[in-house]
Amino acid sequence: MQLQLMMSSGFSVFRVGISFVIMCSFYMPTVDSLLELSPQKYFSTLQPGKASLAYFCQADSPRTSVFLEELNEAVRPLQDYGISVAKVNCVKEEISRYCGKEKDLMKAYLFKGNILLREFPTDTLFDVNAIVAHVLFALLFNEVKYITNLEDLQNIENALKGKANIIFSYVRATGIPEHRAVMEAAFVYGTTYQFVLTTEIALLESLGSEDVEYAHLYFFHCKLVLDLTQQCRRTLMEQPLTTLNIHLFIKTMKAPLLTEVAEDPQQVSTVHLQLGLPLVFIVSQQATYEADRRTAEWVAWRLLGKAGVLLLLRDSLEVNIPQHANVVFKRAEKGVPVEFLVLHDVDLIISHVEHNTHIEEIQEDEDDDMEGPDIDDQDDEVAETVFRDRKRKLPLELTVELTEETFNATVTASDSIVLFYAGWQAVSMAFLQSYVDVAVKLKGTSTMLLTRINCADWSDVCTKQNVTEFPIVKMYKKGENPVSYAGMLGTKDLLKFIQLNRISYPVNITSIQEAEEYLSGELYKDLISYSSVSVLGLFSPTMTTAKEDFSEAGNYLKGYVITGIYSEEDVLLLSNKYAASLPALLLARHTEGKIESIPLANTHAEDIVQIVTDALLEMFPEITVENLPSYFRLQKPLLILFSDGSINPQYKKAILTLVKQKYLDSLTPCWLNLKNTPVGRRILRAYFDPLPPLPVLVLVNLHSGGQVFAFPSDQAIIEENLVLWLKKLEAGLENHITILPAQEWKPPLPAYDFLSMMDAATSQHSTRKIPKCMKETDVQENDKEQHEDKSAVRKEPIETLRIKHWNRSNWFKEAEKSFRHDKEL
Amino acid sequence: MGLSAAAPLWGPPGLLLAIALHPALSVPPRRDYCVLGAGPAGLQMAYFLQRAGRDYEVFERAPRPGSFFTRFPRHRKLISINKRYTGKANAEFNLRHDWNSLLSHDPRLLFRQYSRAYFPDARDMVRYLGDFADTLGLRVQYNTTIAHITLDKDRRAWNGHYFILTDQKGQVHQCSVLLVATGLSVPNQVDFPGSENVEGYESVSIDPEDFIGQNVLILGRGNSAFETAENILGVTNFIHMLSRSRVRLSWATHYVGDLRAINNGLLDTYQLKSLDGLLESDLRDLAILKDSKGKFHVTLKFFLEEASTNQSADAITLPQDDNDNFAMRVPYDRVIRCLGWNFDFSIFNKSLRLNSGNAFGKKYPLIRASYESKGSRGLFILGTASHSVDYRKSAGGFIHGFRYTVRAVHRLLEHRHHSVAWPATELPITQLTSSIVRRVNEASGLYQMFGVLADVILLKENAMAFEYLEEFPIQMLAQLETLTGRKARHGLFVINMEYGRNFSGPDKDVFFDDRSVGHTEDAWQSNFLHPVIYYYRYLPTGEQEVRFRPAHWPLPRPTAIHHIVEDFLTDWTAPIGHILPLRRFLENCLDTDLRSFYAESCFLFALTRQKLPPFCQQGYLRMQGLVSTESLRQHRVESRLLRDDAPMGRDLEDSSQHPGNQELLGAPLAPGPLAQSLDSNKEEL
């Protein structure tokens, strides 16, 4: 059943995928596939003033080639710029001068109207970026000046002073993506700004740029310059050269350098905020207005392209700002309150901005390998929280601290619980808090002595008690073997374990009346809040093996459930009353007030344990952090009703009815109360976007496939609708809303690669010190490479760049290599 | 008595005696294990054999254990520290600073119960060893000098032969395994002309009165030479000390066998121009001449050979005849030899092929890293005599070192002859970081026998569990599977303790600036003893890998290596400085996530992901999840945990702002699917 359900849903995924593909292939030809024309036909389509790129090729040439694929991809972007693209097939009948003589001399030609602007050998147009870049470059001949030396640049600069601003960019070569980005920007802004382009690295260097291996874009503020001897101010764009980044950069350049405002900074909004840049308000007063304005201008120039700068006139302001604050900082993120700062140095303003905007940069930067999480940062929630809590004093005095000397005497003198822990281990210390909570709750009421021993100090004692991992809780009772606690490491379950162990199991019931009191919950009134089920084994006095098995099971279950045994002569009275044939188990569910019987025939202890454990499961439980594991292990898809508060009785009834009608046998139906289990909201967020109104019913196939299906929120949760939905699910007619991610849990962050560091140090050392041995070292290094296994290096840790004794470029090479290895693996 | 005993010799009782004696002579008493010598190493081995219930016997020529210590050191002060207080309760840790105790389960048999002195008296050691043997009821046959040992080939024997031991009374003992713990008992003598004029350390007077106003020349520059000098420093005219190479200070070499600061008074007076002095020369080039007044002159062997035989001592050329400023031109009243000790090879028959080592280890028998003789299987060398394995490196020649190597040998034997695999603890992978942290912080064997004994972690399939083996002789790593009976099919870690590569040495300045490393990313440059963890994807079994390991590496080249940064307090439990980088290393070796999570997080993962991290799998899903308390939950909210967990943190903040109604519906959703926030492995997304 379950399998079928999942397989069909799997198919439905597949179907959706196919239909999508069909849709695309159906629509695409009309929009932007490459036109194929004969020369005559082609020239007839050329319109005056319109640009067109044509690739002339022999009719018998292969229908596909790398160039054609790239050309095909360029169709759409070029169309955006009003440039049509065609493939012209040179047939024998129509000889065109554009048709080359030989197959491999085919070229592409750019026409404007019917005027030939340029011809391109196909190797210039090596990919879609190159095609777009070169075509726009040819068309924007006037808007984008290509220069090769500083003199040309100075001439342009001088010519435009007081007239227009310049956008100067350097790219390593034409045709690369950065070149395309600049050309695309020039297409939009070419009339407003003079674009200047170079590929000469020397020119860039003469401007004093650093990191010349990357593309650069400068904004030359020439329009403001009135004195021709003065240089134009320059602003460097710091983001990588992409079309979007250039666009945003130009927009910030266009925005006014400094704005004066006299309103609540919280309410002020400028183009900067829309572009994700913060705002800096320089607070000014009448008295110091002139000086403040000069400061603000200076700051504005420094922050151009990084933040918007405003002059806030305090005197005409209606809202109050703190007395001493001279700078107000407003982040681009919505809903973040403004910060009032006291900064006495303009450099502090700059650095404050630079330190507080990096989050934005990361979001824009797709590689984001610049500012990853630090491998020295704690990412273990238990370790981190325990560390943060280290200074709080726990009421440890409520538990007895044992030592090597006192251990044996204590655990033999009284019934004791011992917590074995290690003071340096975070999980131990987290649990110690719960343990102390138990001690607080039991204070003065329990006969059980709560003790603890720090295995970091008393290692030998722990080893002797067979404790090799931490934390471990053991119960020592007189005359019994120590028992290890196997429940949740939390206050509630441990308290239950201790409370239930006040008596020994199975309880020997000696009269019918006592049995009835036991079953009704009267006998252990104070314990049934810890065990909602009481189990009673019924045996005739002669069934010794069955009794032994049951006793063993009862002993095994001690601390988790109440068990009792009745095997008096008059046991038949009970078995008749509850319609059980001996030997049998009676299960009294105290919350429901029900008693059921289960026959036991040749049932071994472990099977009895299993029967009781299964019987503890409810038909439609409220799922919680504590009880999920017991339902999880059934390996069935979960049908979860998320409810904000207690469940609507009608829904409960509907689902219980379905349970009784066996509709839900292949599922584990349950509900989740978001009030009791707030983490459930995060689960919903993983399933839904946006969140539907509550309650919501979902089916989560945790164990095979991870699909999540949602019961339609517009339908009422009633039996009929549910049955219908389940049937549709089974038939594969429902689409999942999401699939749970299936990836493995990999190392969250890389580790220091000390091996490479040691290698680098050695190789550096040996090459410097004994150049004679170069040859040998080389051999060694080759050898090393073969042996080297770089799995430990996942990502080049930025940290390592800090290391002093080390050649940086060498390390980069190593890191690159290792990165490659890793990918291949 | 004599008569009555003699008379029945001819009668029937004598015959009976003869019959009774006969089988005893032809089939000598056989033992599985024979231990030679009831010194510290012999008793230590006897202890382990006894605890394992093995058939063994110790032979000791003296009437009590530890006879060496009844005479030596001559000046009665042991230089093994007896550190009684460390401020820690951990008994295993405290053994790191107890250089005299043997290993046992009985806390009364700790040396600190026997002496209050930091450098204890040798008589206390004798008393201690006697008590150790008596209290534990070790089987020692005293007054039994084994005079000769031969081999008897027998295919039924464990090792294809028995060791036949003959004692001074002609009594023969047959042994399956022979454990030699006789120490170094023969004083080392260098042969040069005039060496008969030299007194030995073992017999020279220790009464300072005998040295008043004398010029003394001491040959040697070890602890015994300096100890001898120290004793007479105040009464002699001057002491000159002559040795082949420069003095090696143990605090510079980190080798306890080199000159200890407690003995170095002469260095002080030498460097403070108080007439005493140190000289370096090869003794074999020298000759000592006794002149007519009974004074000794140092000359060169070369001059002696030039001179004709009948020349009187006074006529032989002295170096100062040519070189009038020759350093040792004064005549000496006494020349004392303090040149150390050699192993006594004399009792071993050639058939045992027990040979001495190379030039450096001549005084030691040649053995493997498993302490088994290279010449005959089943013959093991224990104790001081086994120091060739780690001579001048670790502590294997001293009680605080060989007590562990003896245990290692015993474990090897238990597996070889009794099919008891090397003891190991199997633990789930979630305990991996903890088990390493525990050992590097308390293990004394790793600490004392750094570079020789190392812990080994053998991974189980899918790296979900591991076996932890303690103190394995790492030079035998290639044979780990056959020696221990454990399988290393799925990769392994080796935990070793190491000093910095270039830190130790006789000429090194160990007090240079920046000698200590504090940053975790510089941990590999740590100088002081610190834990180093090697990861091997496969057991390096090939001879290639082991033999051609990089120079100065104790182990073959690993797949990855981790150094836990050195710590001033040798306390490697700092959450960020020590444990976190270790966890990252282990995670990256095993390609998994070893973080611990609260039950609530596991619950979230269980319902939003198809796979769970090991901690949730092995804890939470088995109904043993870690439930967070309220105060820890608060910290979790504040910490925002990781940056890649940011949506999680933000979410928690939401809930903290509305404590009553936890989270408000319709609040802006955290961007991106939840999976992204919980797993930083972005490549897969």
PDB file of N, CA, C and O in Angstrom, chain B residues 100-117:
ATOM      1  N   ASN B 100      58.178   6.927  39.070  1.00  0.00           N
ATOM      2  CA  ASN B 100      58.757   5.794  39.785  1.00  0.00           C
ATOM      3  C   ASN B 100      57.806   4.621  39.983  1.00  0.00           C
ATOM      4  O   ASN B 100      58.255   3.496  40.153  1.00  0.00           O
ATOM      5  N   SER B 101      56.515   4.886  39.962  1.00  0.00           N
ATOM      6  CA  SER B 101      55.572   3.815  40.268  1.00  0.00           C
ATOM      7  C   SER B 101      55.481   2.813  39.123  1.00  0.00           C
ATOM      8  O   SER B 101      55.652   3.168  37.969  1.00  0.00           O
ATOM      9  N   LEU B 102      55.184   1.583  39.516  1.00  0.00           N
ATOM     10  CA  LEU B 102      54.820   0.597  38.514  1.00  0.00           C
ATOM     11  C   LEU B 102      53.299   0.629  38.384  1.00  0.00           C
ATOM     12  O   LEU B 102      52.596   1.155  39.241  1.00  0.00           O
ATOM     13  N   LEU B 103      52.807   0.061  37.281  1.00  0.00           N
ATOM     14  CA  LEU B 103      51.364   0.038  37.068  1.00  0.00           C
ATOM     15  C   LEU B 103      50.747  -1.096  37.854  1.00  0.00           C
ATOM     16  O   LEU B 103      51.244  -2.224  37.824  1.00  0.00           O
ATOM     17  N   SER B 104      49.682  -0.771  38.563  1.00  0.00           N
ATOM     18  CA  SER B 104      48.919  -1.832  39.216  1.00  0.00           C
ATOM     19  C   SER B 104      47.546  -1.281  39.539  1.00  0.00           C
ATOM     20  O   SER B 104      47.309  -0.089  39.388  1.00  0.00           O
ATOM     21  N   HIS B 105      46.668  -2.144  40.004  1.00  0.00           N
ATOM     22  CA  HIS B 105      45.329  -1.702  40.348  1.00  0.00           C
ATOM     23  C   HIS B 105      45.267  -1.192  41.779  1.00  0.00           C
ATOM     24  O   HIS B 105      44.234  -0.730  42.225  1.00  0.00           O
ATOM     25  N   ASP B 106      46.382  -1.323  42.481  1.00  0.00           N
ATOM     26  CA  ASP B 106      46.366  -1.040  43.911  1.00  0.00           C
ATOM     27  C   ASP B 106      46.946   0.345  44.200  1.00  0.00           C
ATOM     28  O   ASP B 106      48.139   0.573  44.020  1.00  0.00           O
ATOM     29  N   PRO B 107      46.101   1.284  44.625  1.00  0.00           N
ATOM     30  CA  PRO B 107      46.611   2.651  44.848  1.00  0.00           C
ATOM     31  C   PRO B 107      47.637   2.719  45.982  1.00  0.00           C
ATOM     32  O   PRO B 107      48.373   3.697  46.074  1.00  0.00           O
ATOM     33  N   ARG B 108      47.700   1.698  46.803  1.00  0.00           N
ATOM     34  CA  ARG B 108      48.725   1.721  47.856  1.00  0.00           C
ATOM     35  C   ARG B 108      50.111   1.530  47.256  1.00  0.00           C
ATOM     36  O   ARG B 108      51.117   1.874  47.853  1.00  0.00           O
ATOM     37  N   LEU B 109      50.138   0.921  46.085  1.00  0.00           N
ATOM     38  CA  LEU B 109      51.424   0.671  45.446  1.00  0.00           C
ATOM     39  C   LEU B 109      51.797   1.797  44.496  1.00  0.00           C
ATOM     40  O   LEU B 109      52.191   1.575  43.362  1.00  0.00           O
ATOM     41  N   LEU B 110      51.602   3.003  44.981  1.00  0.00           N
ATOM     42  CA  LEU B 110      52.097   4.162  44.246  1.00  0.00           C
ATOM     43  C   LEU B 110      53.316   4.664  44.985  1.00  0.00           C
ATOM     44  O   LEU B 110      53.349   4.654  46.229  1.00  0.00           O
ATOM     45  N   PHE B 111      54.313   5.116  44.225  1.00  0.00           N
ATOM     46  CA  PHE B 111      55.578   5.434  44.858  1.00  0.00           C
ATOM     47  C   PHE B 111      55.471   6.572  45.863  1.00  0.00           C
ATOM     48  O   PHE B 111      56.243   6.657  46.806  1.00  0.00           O
ATOM     49  N   ARG B 112      54.470   7.433  45.630  1.00  0.00           N
ATOM     50  CA  ARG B 112      54.379   8.558  46.569  1.00  0.00           C
ATOM     51  C   ARG B 112      54.051   8.112  47.988  1.00  0.00           C
ATOM     52  O   ARG B 112      54.230   8.867  48.936  1.00  0.00           O
ATOM     53  N   GLN B 113      53.581   6.860  48.129  1.00  0.00           N
ATOM     54  CA  GLN B 113      53.365   6.335  49.474  1.00  0.00           C
ATOM     55  C   GLN B 113      54.688   5.927  50.124  1.00  0.00           C
ATOM     56  O   GLN B 113      54.730   5.565  51.291  1.00  0.00           O
ATOM     57  N   TYR B 114      55.785   5.930  49.335  1.00  0.00           N
ATOM     58  CA  TYR B 114      57.058   5.404  49.823  1.00  0.00           C
ATOM     59  C   TYR B 114      58.092   6.475  50.065  1.00  0.00           C
ATOM     60  O   TYR B 114      59.107   6.234  50.687  1.00  0.00           O
ATOM     61  N   SER B 115      57.858   7.657  49.502  1.00  0.00           N
ATOM     62  CA  SER B 115      58.848   8.714  49.695  1.00  0.00           C
ATOM     63  C   SER B 115      58.174  10.064  49.584  1.00  0.00           C
ATOM     64  O   SER B 115      57.251  10.240  48.799  1.00  0.00           O
ATOM     65  N   ARG B 116      58.668  10.988  50.384  1.00  0.00           N
ATOM     66  CA  ARG B 116      58.155  12.341  50.286  1.00  0.00           C
ATOM     67  C   ARG B 116      59.074  13.217  49.461  1.00  0.00           C
ATOM     68  O   ARG B 116      58.747  14.346  49.155  1.00  0.00           O
ATOM     69  N   ALA B 117      60.259  12.657  49.137  1.00  0.00           N
ATOM     70  CA  ALA B 117      61.261  13.455  48.433  1.00  0.00           C
ATOM     71  C   ALA B 117      60.920  13.573  46.956  1.00  0.00           C
ATOM     72  O   ALA B 117      60.475  12.609  46.335  1.00  0.00           O
TER      73      ALA B 117
END
